[in-house]
Amino acid sequence: MTSYQPWYHGNITRSKAEDLLSKAARDGSFLLRGSESIQGAYALCVLYQNCVYTYRILPNEEKKISVQASEGVPIRFFSVLSELVDAYYSPNMGLVTQLQFPVPKEEEVEDDPEPSSHPPQLPPRNYAASEGKDGEAKCPEHPCLSLSETYLQRLQLVDMTGVPDDHQKAIQEYFKTSICLDAEQVQNGNPNLPGLKKLTMAICKNLNSEISRALPTLEAFQRSLDQQLSPGIGRSRTQIYTDSGQAMSFRVEQLTKLLYSIEEKAKLAVFESVGYDGGHRKSLIPPVTFEVKLESLGISTKMFLKVDVESGKVYFKKSKDGPEEKYFVHNKMLQLVKSQKMHSKLVIVVETEKEKVLRKEFVFDDTKKREGFCQLLQQMKNKHSDKPEPDMITVFVGTWNMGNASPTHNINSWFQCKGQGKTRDDTADHIPHDIYVIGTQEDPLGEKEWTDNLKNELRNITNISYKPVAIHTLWNIRIVVLVKPEHENRISHIFTDSVKTGIANTLGNKGAVGVSFMFNRTSFGFVNSHLTSGSEKKLRRNQNYINILRFLNLGDKKPNPFDITHQFTHLFWLGDLNYRIEFASTEAEHIVTKIKQQQYQELLSKDQLNTEKDEGKVFLHFDEEEITFAPTYRFERYTREKYAYTKAKATGTKYNLPSWCDRVLRKSYPLVHVVCQSYGCTNDIMTSDHSPVFATFEVGVASQFVSKHDPNSASQGGIKFMNCVATLLTKSKTKFFIEYHSSCLEKIVKTSEGENTEHSDGSIKVRFGSQVELIPIISDPEYLLDQHILICVKSTDCDESYGEGCVALRAAEYCYTEFHVTLTHHGERTGTLTGGIQLRTSEGKQTEKLYDFIKVEKDDPATSKGKGSDNTNKSALAHAIDISNPNYMGVCFKAGRAIDKGWSYSLPVADLHPGNLSPKKTVYDVGSRSPTGKAPSPVGEEEKPSEMFDNPLYGAMGKSWPKEQEPQHKGHLPTPDAIFAFPKAADVEADRPPVPTPRNRSFTFSTETKPPSAPIALNPTSFKKPVMPSRSEGGSGGSANARPPLPVRSRPGLPDPQPPKPTRDYRDSTELPSKHRQPARSGQPQPKESKANLMVGWLID
């Protein structure tokens, strides 16, 4: 039906079709492409008056096709596309204009076959010989001659010492004559290679007899290990094994499988006899001792902290070999607070026997030691947790181009994250990860051999027998997923797929393999790709990425508008991406010098992946940990001291400059917990010209939800979207609507058509006036706050997506929240969506998460000058800033530059008064929201409020406004008041720009300032009653003047609300709870060092 026609463009994207028509710039220009919404359908795109009109071409039950044109025009059916196009060259056929000028395809430059110093790889098992190049089939004589000569020449270069003479003659005879006969047999349809079979049988004559003798014995031994004996099966198998007429390779494979089976069953029997199940609780992590300095009263005291993960205790000792009398058990270790300014400092918050909470500062030898200590304590908390399901796991992601060479026997350093870059400390060597994802390229091993190697390596390191849950291979590109045994039942919905991007997108020497699965209620996706090589082929690599993004079919197989970047809570993309650094070849020695000096920034500024990513061409909104390791390609094999950056070719010298080809990137939903713990490469694995790369991540996961409340008595939840405005970068002339997708909804929800406004820059602004309320299947906040809503803006004419985005419900935990989402489609930025979201949940609260155990705070200048952290001078204290995961905020900073994450939220302003807003010139700080939505500890009435950051979107924040004069921000983001009082739809400015990414702010209040006289309403014109989440800090009511809300403790007519306490936060030493704390006398401050004296006395005296 779709034989070659110049106007048919196959499965190009909608945006690409618009670009081609715009370049044509003539009314009546047209092209056809495949439909993105309906399989087997087409889209007819027509240019008229600089706008693109799209018509669907649908097949009926009889396979006839027709155009969905204007109403009132008779529908005509056609057998093939060419007939349809010819008919619509005529006017008055229901199109906006008749077809006149077909737009041809753009010519693509295909990849040249890559030269290699290795012998050409034989086709894999699933590669049919008939799929070879046309030239090979037309002239059988020449390939045979060249094949024979090639291998005879190579045979002369092989050291044959130790090979028997008769075997040498047999191999030479095969290459002289039999290999050509085998080639002819293949061309005639017989793929059995009889000549090769005869050769292997002759060489393995003695081995064949040994196998016939050994197999029955091994099988009898195997049956003795079986729990249930099955008489009769053994005899039939023995008869099969002793059939010496079978292919030698088959018999060796049977022998290998039998040996593997015996090994596994023997281990299982031995493990069961000693009570070892390979599980998490059986892994043995030896006690580790850290030498630290206790900082108190400006005095440093040497101490030793011994962590015993197995017993769940942390010992505080005055000497390394001293008595172990003073210790804390795991449930008394309340929180670890990392210092951001001093990377080796850690605050440990503990609860004493007298139920006093103490907070002490320790300084480790270096940052890696501090990280090792934190990881051990997290492992201890997790191991001894009484929770039935984990809420945090760690994931190892590794990628290695093996260079078609078998690995060494010891690759432990890869899995232990040893080498260069952000690496793990020795103290964390024995901490096992929950999931290992290993991607390889140019992998010469079979699936079982490689998987068994990985399992053995991990068993040696962790004492755990990991379970393979997914393995997928495309030629020599492979991905393997291994999990702890106790997680095997938590893994579900496993999908695998692959995409070829080799020559003409038909060869699998380049491409990608992918795996996706659910871990309880959290979805994971992993993509291992090997992209086009060559420094000059950057654009081809970009196209490889787009093709993989579009056609890799993971997760839900049903057609939907969301590609893999929106399908999973966490998507990890790894592999040999082959992006190079763009320097002239004459700069090779300069590059090597910079590498030896470990001065990577200049080189990274020329890294193709970084530049293409910054320009939004590939990996839009993906995140990569900072690179602090040397380029991983191209080394001389068996050394890591020299880069082999030149290669002699017939056409001259080719340069492969040292580059970071091997990478690990990730993309996660908004407001989820994910932290990169390590990112680097090994130094001691040298069989390939690439070094293996490792990355480890701490990831929050959601459990299967079981409500503790009666579902009949629970109040119904609600999710309201309002004031939505989409700005679309398109020339299409159509109407649009929004679709809301989520697993927390019973069905997909669609809005009515929006109102279009065209702009001079070519974009279209679409306003969706009516608010939409979504009804979740469960309203408990424990469940609902972990959910996300996927949003898709679609056209009414073709039901195709013009952009997708994601909104986290956690953003609206406390009150109405405005959001700003970048819309993307097939990896391209297609526009933005702004609006507001309000959440209504039932009564309840979230439980404390394991990842809340560790916080990061920014040191206050007044308290970080060697005087310890027990200073209780409240006027000198500022709020701790939680930056344990900067990605919660939608913007992160790397190497001094801001990186757009594709979304932002106006964080809830719990307590705000204009008189307390003062400017503070500062670098970027992340707002004080933990992933569980926990607000920072409130400032006491007598404390000095923390300062407000200057925000250019609001103007200067330092000035106060009179009550009778509200500031006007025409053409800018509304003031914070707008978060609490929203005007009617008719009052909204017609051309209000999308909500820009706001800088996150900390708001405080002072009870000494006279509050406004009336509370503020939550958009009373839009709701019959305000949505009041159970954990909200906002209030309700009505007010004629839109002013900032009153502090919650001062709102008249409202009971004092209980502050939400989903987790405990002990970062502010002034807020440590204590049941036995003596109240300060009136007018008399507490002693500043009381807790310091208590802690020092308890630990040292």
PDB file of C-alpha atoms in Angstrom, residues 884-1059:
ATOM      1  CA  SER A 884      19.423  16.106  50.352  1.00  0.00           C
ATOM      2  CA  ASN A 885      17.993  15.908  46.859  1.00  0.00           C
ATOM      3  CA  PRO A 886      18.251  19.109  44.782  1.00  0.00           C
ATOM      4  CA  ASN A 887      16.169  17.447  42.074  1.00  0.00           C
ATOM      5  CA  TYR A 888      13.012  17.900  44.139  1.00  0.00           C
ATOM      6  CA  MET A 889      13.037  21.541  43.181  1.00  0.00           C
ATOM      7  CA  GLY A 890      13.019  21.309  39.394  1.00  0.00           C
ATOM      8  CA  VAL A 891      16.272  23.195  38.958  1.00  0.00           C
ATOM      9  CA  CYS A 892      19.700  21.929  39.888  1.00  0.00           C
ATOM     10  CA  PHE A 893      23.140  23.465  39.609  1.00  0.00           C
ATOM     11  CA  LYS A 894      26.162  21.718  38.169  1.00  0.00           C
ATOM     12  CA  ALA A 895      29.562  23.249  37.536  1.00  0.00           C
ATOM     13  CA  GLY A 896      28.148  26.687  38.247  1.00  0.00           C
ATOM     14  CA  ARG A 897      25.337  26.559  35.693  1.00  0.00           C
ATOM     15  CA  ALA A 898      21.615  26.070  36.152  1.00  0.00           C
ATOM     16  CA  ILE A 899      20.053  23.015  34.581  1.00  0.00           C
ATOM     17  CA  ASP A 900      16.361  23.055  33.741  1.00  0.00           C
ATOM     18  CA  LYS A 901      14.587  19.955  35.002  1.00  0.00           C
ATOM     19  CA  GLY A 902      11.431  20.620  32.984  1.00  0.00           C
ATOM     20  CA  TRP A 903       9.134  21.513  35.881  1.00  0.00           C
ATOM     21  CA  SER A 904       8.781  23.867  38.826  1.00  0.00           C
ATOM     22  CA  TYR A 905       6.236  24.621  41.535  1.00  0.00           C
ATOM     23  CA  SER A 906       5.327  27.605  43.643  1.00  0.00           C
ATOM     24  CA  LEU A 907       5.982  26.037  47.016  1.00  0.00           C
ATOM     25  CA  PRO A 908       3.251  26.515  49.658  1.00  0.00           C
ATOM     26  CA  VAL A 909       3.625  29.688  51.667  1.00  0.00           C
ATOM     27  CA  ALA A 910       2.627  28.442  55.085  1.00  0.00           C
ATOM     28  CA  ASP A 911       3.448  31.516  57.127  1.00  0.00           C
ATOM     29  CA  LEU A 912       4.031  34.857  55.435  1.00  0.00           C
ATOM     30  CA  HIS A 913       3.940  38.492  56.384  1.00  0.00           C
ATOM     31  CA  PRO A 914       5.336  41.268  54.172  1.00  0.00           C
ATOM     32  CA  GLY A 915       7.069  42.972  57.068  1.00  0.00           C
ATOM     33  CA  ASN A 916       9.439  40.039  57.420  1.00  0.00           C
ATOM     34  CA  LEU A 917      10.637  39.866  53.845  1.00  0.00           C
ATOM     35  CA  SER A 918      14.185  41.121  53.658  1.00  0.00           C
ATOM     36  CA  PRO A 919      16.614  40.707  50.800  1.00  0.00           C
ATOM     37  CA  LYS A 920      19.643  38.514  51.010  1.00  0.00           C
ATOM     38  CA  LYS A 921      22.218  38.257  48.269  1.00  0.00           C
ATOM     39  CA  THR A 922      23.096  34.610  48.081  1.00  0.00           C
ATOM     40  CA  VAL A 923      23.854  31.761  45.772  1.00  0.00           C
ATOM     41  CA  TYR A 924      21.143  29.299  44.877  1.00  0.00           C
ATOM     42  CA  ASP A 925      19.568  27.508  47.812  1.00  0.00           C
ATOM     43  CA  VAL A 926      17.024  24.756  47.588  1.00  0.00           C
ATOM     44  CA  GLY A 927      13.793  25.217  49.467  1.00  0.00           C
ATOM     45  CA  SER A 928      13.276  23.434  52.727  1.00  0.00           C
ATOM     46  CA  ARG A 929      10.996  20.632  51.613  1.00  0.00           C
ATOM     47  CA  SER A 930      11.861  17.019  52.114  1.00  0.00           C
ATOM     48  CA  PRO A 931      10.532  14.448  49.644  1.00  0.00           C
ATOM     49  CA  THR A 932       7.863  13.508  52.159  1.00  0.00           C
ATOM     50  CA  GLY A 933       6.595  17.050  52.197  1.00  0.00           C
ATOM     51  CA  LYS A 934       7.798  17.786  55.696  1.00  0.00           C
ATOM     52  CA  ALA A 935       8.043  21.462  56.445  1.00  0.00           C
ATOM     53  CA  PRO A 936      10.991  22.825  58.422  1.00  0.00           C
ATOM     54  CA  SER A 937      10.698  23.240  62.145  1.00  0.00           C
ATOM     55  CA  PRO A 938       8.847  26.441  63.004  1.00  0.00           C
ATOM     56  CA  VAL A 939      10.766  29.364  64.335  1.00  0.00           C
ATOM     57  CA  GLY A 940      10.031  30.252  67.908  1.00  0.00           C
ATOM     58  CA  GLU A 941       8.273  33.505  68.766  1.00  0.00           C
ATOM     59  CA  GLU A 942      11.384  35.021  70.251  1.00  0.00           C
ATOM     60  CA  GLU A 943      13.617  33.953  67.372  1.00  0.00           C
ATOM     61  CA  LYS A 944      14.833  36.136  64.577  1.00  0.00           C
ATOM     62  CA  PRO A 945      13.150  35.093  61.330  1.00  0.00           C
ATOM     63  CA  SER A 946      15.236  33.735  58.492  1.00  0.00           C
ATOM     64  CA  GLU A 947      15.770  36.067  55.566  1.00  0.00           C
ATOM     65  CA  MET A 948      13.911  35.984  52.295  1.00  0.00           C
ATOM     66  CA  PHE A 949      15.906  35.441  49.116  1.00  0.00           C
ATOM     67  CA  ASP A 950      15.766  38.143  46.459  1.00  0.00           C
ATOM     68  CA  ASN A 951      13.575  36.973  43.610  1.00  0.00           C
ATOM     69  CA  PRO A 952      13.670  38.945  40.357  1.00  0.00           C
ATOM     70  CA  LEU A 953      10.198  37.663  39.508  1.00  0.00           C
ATOM     71  CA  TYR A 954       8.756  39.599  42.435  1.00  0.00           C
ATOM     72  CA  GLY A 955      11.046  42.601  42.523  1.00  0.00           C
ATOM     73  CA  ALA A 956      12.839  43.592  45.728  1.00  0.00           C
ATOM     74  CA  MET A 957      11.641  41.617  48.711  1.00  0.00           C
ATOM     75  CA  GLY A 958      13.084  43.849  51.355  1.00  0.00           C
ATOM     76  CA  LYS A 959      10.413  46.513  51.419  1.00  0.00           C
ATOM     77  CA  SER A 960       7.086  46.335  53.259  1.00  0.00           C
ATOM     78  CA  TRP A 961       3.886  47.526  51.726  1.00  0.00           C
ATOM     79  CA  PRO A 962       1.224  49.531  53.497  1.00  0.00           C
ATOM     80  CA  LYS A 963      -1.919  47.531  54.054  1.00  0.00           C
ATOM     81  CA  GLU A 964      -3.941  49.853  51.883  1.00  0.00           C
ATOM     82  CA  GLN A 965      -1.559  49.659  48.933  1.00  0.00           C
ATOM     83  CA  GLU A 966      -0.919  46.271  47.351  1.00  0.00           C
ATOM     84  CA  PRO A 967       1.958  46.040  44.867  1.00  0.00           C
ATOM     85  CA  GLN A 968       1.046  45.675  41.202  1.00  0.00           C
ATOM     86  CA  HIS A 969       3.039  43.318  39.004  1.00  0.00           C
ATOM     87  CA  LYS A 970       1.518  43.807  35.610  1.00  0.00           C
ATOM     88  CA  GLY A 971       2.870  41.310  33.153  1.00  0.00           C
ATOM     89  CA  HIS A 972       4.747  39.344  35.793  1.00  0.00           C
ATOM     90  CA  LEU A 973       4.054  36.375  37.994  1.00  0.00           C
ATOM     91  CA  PRO A 974       1.366  37.179  40.556  1.00  0.00           C
ATOM     92  CA  THR A 975       2.479  37.987  44.050  1.00  0.00           C
ATOM     93  CA  PRO A 976       2.512  35.258  46.690  1.00  0.00           C
ATOM     94  CA  ASP A 977      -0.979  36.434  47.665  1.00  0.00           C
ATOM     95  CA  ALA A 978      -2.270  34.860  44.501  1.00  0.00           C
ATOM     96  CA  ILE A 979      -1.459  31.457  45.834  1.00  0.00           C
ATOM     97  CA  PHE A 980      -4.177  31.932  48.413  1.00  0.00           C
ATOM     98  CA  ALA A 981      -6.737  34.129  46.664  1.00  0.00           C
ATOM     99  CA  PHE A 982      -7.393  33.574  43.000  1.00  0.00           C
ATOM    100  CA  PRO A 983      -9.468  35.916  40.828  1.00  0.00           C
ATOM    101  CA  LYS A 984     -12.384  34.833  38.720  1.00  0.00           C
ATOM    102  CA  ALA A 985     -11.659  33.449  35.303  1.00  0.00           C
ATOM    103  CA  ALA A 986     -12.923  36.669  33.738  1.00  0.00           C
ATOM    104  CA  ASP A 987     -10.492  38.763  35.793  1.00  0.00           C
ATOM    105  CA  VAL A 988      -7.390  36.940  34.618  1.00  0.00           C
ATOM    106  CA  GLU A 989      -5.288  38.978  32.234  1.00  0.00           C
ATOM    107  CA  ALA A 990      -5.756  37.809  28.689  1.00  0.00           C
ATOM    108  CA  ASP A 991      -2.060  37.512  27.927  1.00  0.00           C
ATOM    109  CA  ARG A 992      -0.666  36.489  31.270  1.00  0.00           C
ATOM    110  CA  PRO A 993       2.662  34.799  30.520  1.00  0.00           C
ATOM    111  CA  PRO A 994       3.359  31.249  31.690  1.00  0.00           C
ATOM    112  CA  VAL A 995       4.438  31.014  35.294  1.00  0.00           C
ATOM    113  CA  PRO A 996       8.244  31.202  35.238  1.00  0.00           C
ATOM    114  CA  THR A 997      10.376  28.908  37.332  1.00  0.00           C
ATOM    115  CA  PRO A 998      10.273  30.506  40.786  1.00  0.00           C
ATOM    116  CA  ARG A 999      13.216  30.421  43.071  1.00  0.00           C
ATOM    117  CA  ASN A1000      12.262  28.441  46.136  1.00  0.00           C
ATOM    118  CA  ARG A1001      11.757  30.575  49.180  1.00  0.00           C
ATOM    119  CA  SER A1002      11.656  30.201  52.939  1.00  0.00           C
ATOM    120  CA  PHE A1003       8.886  32.202  54.608  1.00  0.00           C
ATOM    121  CA  THR A1004       8.637  33.070  58.288  1.00  0.00           C
ATOM    122  CA  PHE A1005       6.466  35.310  60.392  1.00  0.00           C
ATOM    123  CA  SER A1006       6.738  37.369  63.517  1.00  0.00           C
ATOM    124  CA  THR A1007       3.987  37.424  66.108  1.00  0.00           C
ATOM    125  CA  GLU A1008       5.026  40.927  67.083  1.00  0.00           C
ATOM    126  CA  THR A1009       3.666  42.339  63.810  1.00  0.00           C
ATOM    127  CA  LYS A1010       0.008  43.230  63.815  1.00  0.00           C
ATOM    128  CA  PRO A1011      -1.750  40.714  61.562  1.00  0.00           C
ATOM    129  CA  PRO A1012      -4.381  41.576  58.959  1.00  0.00           C
ATOM    130  CA  SER A1013      -7.878  41.615  60.240  1.00  0.00           C
ATOM    131  CA  ALA A1014      -9.445  38.855  58.195  1.00  0.00           C
ATOM    132  CA  PRO A1015      -8.419  35.461  56.847  1.00  0.00           C
ATOM    133  CA  ILE A1016      -8.027  34.840  53.158  1.00  0.00           C
ATOM    134  CA  ALA A1017     -10.270  32.666  51.000  1.00  0.00           C
ATOM    135  CA  LEU A1018      -8.993  29.869  48.815  1.00  0.00           C
ATOM    136  CA  ASN A1019     -10.466  30.851  45.452  1.00  0.00           C
ATOM    137  CA  PRO A1020     -14.062  31.164  46.696  1.00  0.00           C
ATOM    138  CA  THR A1021     -15.375  31.872  43.217  1.00  0.00           C
ATOM    139  CA  SER A1022     -14.153  28.575  41.822  1.00  0.00           C
ATOM    140  CA  PHE A1023     -15.123  26.167  44.566  1.00  0.00           C
ATOM    141  CA  LYS A1024     -18.334  25.521  46.398  1.00  0.00           C
ATOM    142  CA  LYS A1025     -16.211  24.782  49.418  1.00  0.00           C
ATOM    143  CA  PRO A1026     -12.466  25.030  49.822  1.00  0.00           C
ATOM    144  CA  VAL A1027     -10.437  21.880  49.558  1.00  0.00           C
ATOM    145  CA  MET A1028      -8.697  21.476  52.894  1.00  0.00           C
ATOM    146  CA  PRO A1029      -6.126  18.691  52.962  1.00  0.00           C
ATOM    147  CA  SER A1030      -5.846  17.188  56.395  1.00  0.00           C
ATOM    148  CA  ARG A1031      -2.233  18.267  56.652  1.00  0.00           C
ATOM    149  CA  SER A1032      -2.651  21.697  55.158  1.00  0.00           C
ATOM    150  CA  GLU A1033      -1.344  24.733  56.931  1.00  0.00           C
ATOM    151  CA  GLY A1034      -3.713  27.060  55.104  1.00  0.00           C
ATOM    152  CA  GLY A1035      -7.009  28.452  56.294  1.00  0.00           C
ATOM    153  CA  SER A1036     -10.368  29.297  54.772  1.00  0.00           C
ATOM    154  CA  GLY A1037     -12.744  32.199  54.905  1.00  0.00           C
ATOM    155  CA  GLY A1038     -13.409  35.280  52.862  1.00  0.00           C
ATOM    156  CA  SER A1039     -11.803  38.659  52.408  1.00  0.00           C
ATOM    157  CA  ALA A1040     -12.405  41.546  50.106  1.00  0.00           C
ATOM    158  CA  ASN A1041      -8.752  42.504  49.968  1.00  0.00           C
ATOM    159  CA  ALA A1042      -6.252  39.979  48.735  1.00  0.00           C
ATOM    160  CA  ARG A1043      -3.477  40.026  51.323  1.00  0.00           C
ATOM    161  CA  PRO A1044      -0.971  37.514  52.579  1.00  0.00           C
ATOM    162  CA  PRO A1045      -2.600  35.028  54.968  1.00  0.00           C
ATOM    163  CA  LEU A1046      -2.314  35.363  58.671  1.00  0.00           C
ATOM    164  CA  PRO A1047       0.087  33.181  60.584  1.00  0.00           C
ATOM    165  CA  VAL A1048      -1.820  30.041  61.463  1.00  0.00           C
ATOM    166  CA  ARG A1049      -1.466  30.709  65.173  1.00  0.00           C
ATOM    167  CA  SER A1050      -3.114  34.125  64.781  1.00  0.00           C
ATOM    168  CA  ARG A1051      -6.106  33.424  62.577  1.00  0.00           C
ATOM    169  CA  PRO A1052      -9.255  34.363  64.406  1.00  0.00           C
ATOM    170  CA  GLY A1053     -12.061  31.883  64.643  1.00  0.00           C
ATOM    171  CA  LEU A1054      -9.917  28.874  63.792  1.00  0.00           C
ATOM    172  CA  PRO A1055      -8.651  26.259  66.226  1.00  0.00           C
ATOM    173  CA  ASP A1056      -4.923  25.919  66.551  1.00  0.00           C
ATOM    174  CA  PRO A1057      -3.950  23.348  63.948  1.00  0.00           C
ATOM    175  CA  GLN A1058      -1.527  20.596  64.759  1.00  0.00           C
ATOM    176  CA  PRO A1059       1.575  20.926  62.600  1.00  0.00           C
TER     177      PRO A1059
END
